CSV table of C-alpha atoms in Angstrom, one decimal:
chain,number,residue,atom,x,y,z
V,860,MET,CA,-0.1,-0.1,-0.2
V,861,LEU,CA,2.7,2.5,0.8
V,862,ARG,CA,5.2,1.2,-1.6
V,863,PRO,CA,5.8,4.0,-4.6
V,864,HIS,CA,5.3,2.7,-7.7
V,865,VAL,CA,7.1,3.8,-10.9
V,866,PRO,CA,5.6,3.0,-14.3
V,867,VAL,CA,7.6,1.4,-16.8
V,868,ASN,CA,7.8,2.6,-20.6
V,869,PRO,CA,8.2,-0.5,-22.3
V,870,LEU,CA,9.4,1.4,-25.9
V,871,PRO,CA,11.4,4.4,-26.0
V,872,THR,CA,9.4,7.7,-27.0
V,873,GLY,CA,11.4,10.0,-29.6
V,874,THR,CA,14.7,9.1,-31.7
V,875,PRO,CA,18.3,8.5,-30.0
V,876,ILE,CA,20.6,11.3,-30.4
V,877,PRO,CA,24.2,10.4,-31.5
V,878,LEU,CA,26.8,11.9,-29.2
V,879,LEU,CA,29.6,11.8,-31.5
V,880,LYS,CA,29.6,12.3,-35.3
V,881,PRO,CA,32.1,9.9,-36.9
V,882,ILE,CA,34.6,11.6,-39.2
V,883,PRO,CA,35.0,9.6,-42.4
V,884,VAL,CA,38.2,7.9,-43.4
V,885,ASP,CA,38.2,9.4,-46.7
V,886,SER,CA,37.5,13.0,-46.4
V,887,GLY,CA,41.3,14.1,-46.2
V,888,VAL,CA,40.7,15.7,-42.8
V,889,GLU,CA,43.1,14.8,-40.3
V,890,PRO,CA,42.7,14.8,-36.6
V,891,VAL,CA,44.4,17.4,-34.7
V,892,ALA,CA,45.7,17.1,-31.0
V,893,SER,CA,44.4,19.5,-29.0
V,894,THR,CA,46.5,21.5,-26.4
V,895,PRO,CA,45.0,22.0,-22.9
V,896,VAL,CA,44.6,25.9,-22.0
V,897,PRO,CA,46.7,26.7,-19.3
V,898,ALA,CA,44.9,27.9,-16.2
V,899,PRO,CA,44.8,31.0,-15.2
V,900,VAL,CA,47.5,32.4,-12.6
V,901,ALA,CA,46.1,34.0,-9.7
V,902,ALA,CA,48.0,37.3,-8.4
V,903,PRO,CA,50.0,36.7,-5.6
V,904,ARG,CA,48.0,37.9,-2.2
V,905,THR,CA,49.5,40.9,-0.2
V,906,LEU,CA,50.4,40.2,3.3
V,907,VAL,CA,48.8,42.0,6.1
V,908,GLN,CA,51.4,43.7,8.0
V,909,LEU,CA,50.2,45.2,11.7
V,910,THR,CA,52.4,47.6,13.0
V,911,PRO,CA,52.3,48.3,16.6
V,912,GLY,CA,50.2,51.4,16.1
V,913,SER,CA,47.5,49.4,13.7
V,914,ALA,CA,47.7,46.7,16.4
V,915,LEU,CA,46.8,49.1,19.1
V,916,ALA,CA,44.2,50.7,17.3
V,917,LEU,CA,43.0,47.4,16.2
V,918,ALA,CA,42.6,46.1,20.1
V,919,ALA,CA,41.2,49.6,21.1
V,920,GLY,CA,38.3,49.4,18.4
V,921,GLY,CA,37.8,45.8,19.8
V,922,GLY,CA,37.6,46.7,23.4
V,923,ALA,CA,34.7,49.3,22.6
V,924,VAL,CA,32.8,47.1,20.5
V,925,VAL,CA,33.1,44.8,23.4
V,926,LEU,CA,32.2,47.5,25.8
V,927,VAL,CA,29.1,49.1,23.6
V,928,VAL,CA,27.4,45.6,23.2
V,929,GLY,CA,27.9,44.8,26.9
V,930,ALA,CA,26.0,48.1,27.8
V,931,VAL,CA,23.4,47.4,25.2
V,932,LEU,CA,23.1,44.0,26.8
V,933,VAL,CA,22.8,45.3,30.3
V,934,SER,CA,20.3,47.8,29.8
V,935,MET,CA,18.0,45.1,27.9
V,936,LEU,CA,18.3,43.2,31.1
V,937,LEU,CA,17.6,46.0,33.5
V,938,ALA,CA,14.5,47.2,31.4
V,939,VAL,CA,13.2,43.6,31.4
V,940,ALA,CA,13.9,43.4,35.3
V,941,ILE,CA,12.3,46.8,35.9
V,942,THR,CA,9.3,46.0,33.8
V,943,GLY,CA,8.5,42.4,35.8
V,944,VAL,CA,8.7,44.3,39.4
V,945,SER,CA,6.4,46.8,38.0
V,946,VAL,CA,4.0,44.1,36.9
V,947,ALA,CA,4.5,42.3,40.3
V,948,VAL,CA,3.8,45.2,41.9
V,949,CYS,CA,0.7,46.1,40.0
V,950,ALA,CA,-0.8,42.5,40.8
V,951,VAL,CA,-0.4,43.2,44.8
V,952,VAL,CA,-2.0,46.0,44.5
V,953,LEU,CA,-4.9,44.8,42.5
V,954,LYS,CA,-5.1,41.9,44.6
V,955,SER,CA,-5.2,44.0,47.7
V,956,LEU,CA,-8.2,46.2,46.2
V,957,LEU,CA,-10.1,43.0,45.2
V,958,ASN,CA,-9.5,41.7,48.7
V,959,GLN,CA,-10.6,44.9,50.0
V,960,GLU,CA,-14.2,44.8,48.1
V,961,ARG,CA,-14.7,41.7,49.2
V,962,LYS,CA,-14.5,42.4,52.8
V,963,HIS,CA,-16.6,45.4,52.8
């Protein structure tokens, strides 16, 4: 029931296309040996040389990126914490108001 069924065509449809045309012997054309095309040579890569000044600038830039990303993440965490605390305070106030209504 779950086996795939592939239909089989007993007779080919269409005519086969020959891949190579044979060269007649008496045509007077001699086969020419083709030479392989040489591969393009890649340009030599230039090496990046770090001077002490550029290494210091790179380290300072990396440190600045780490500080900025850290400040953004800490501020997002602080925003989530403040929101959670405010929701908890609102829940306590609402609960006390509802309990006060039931008593009176």
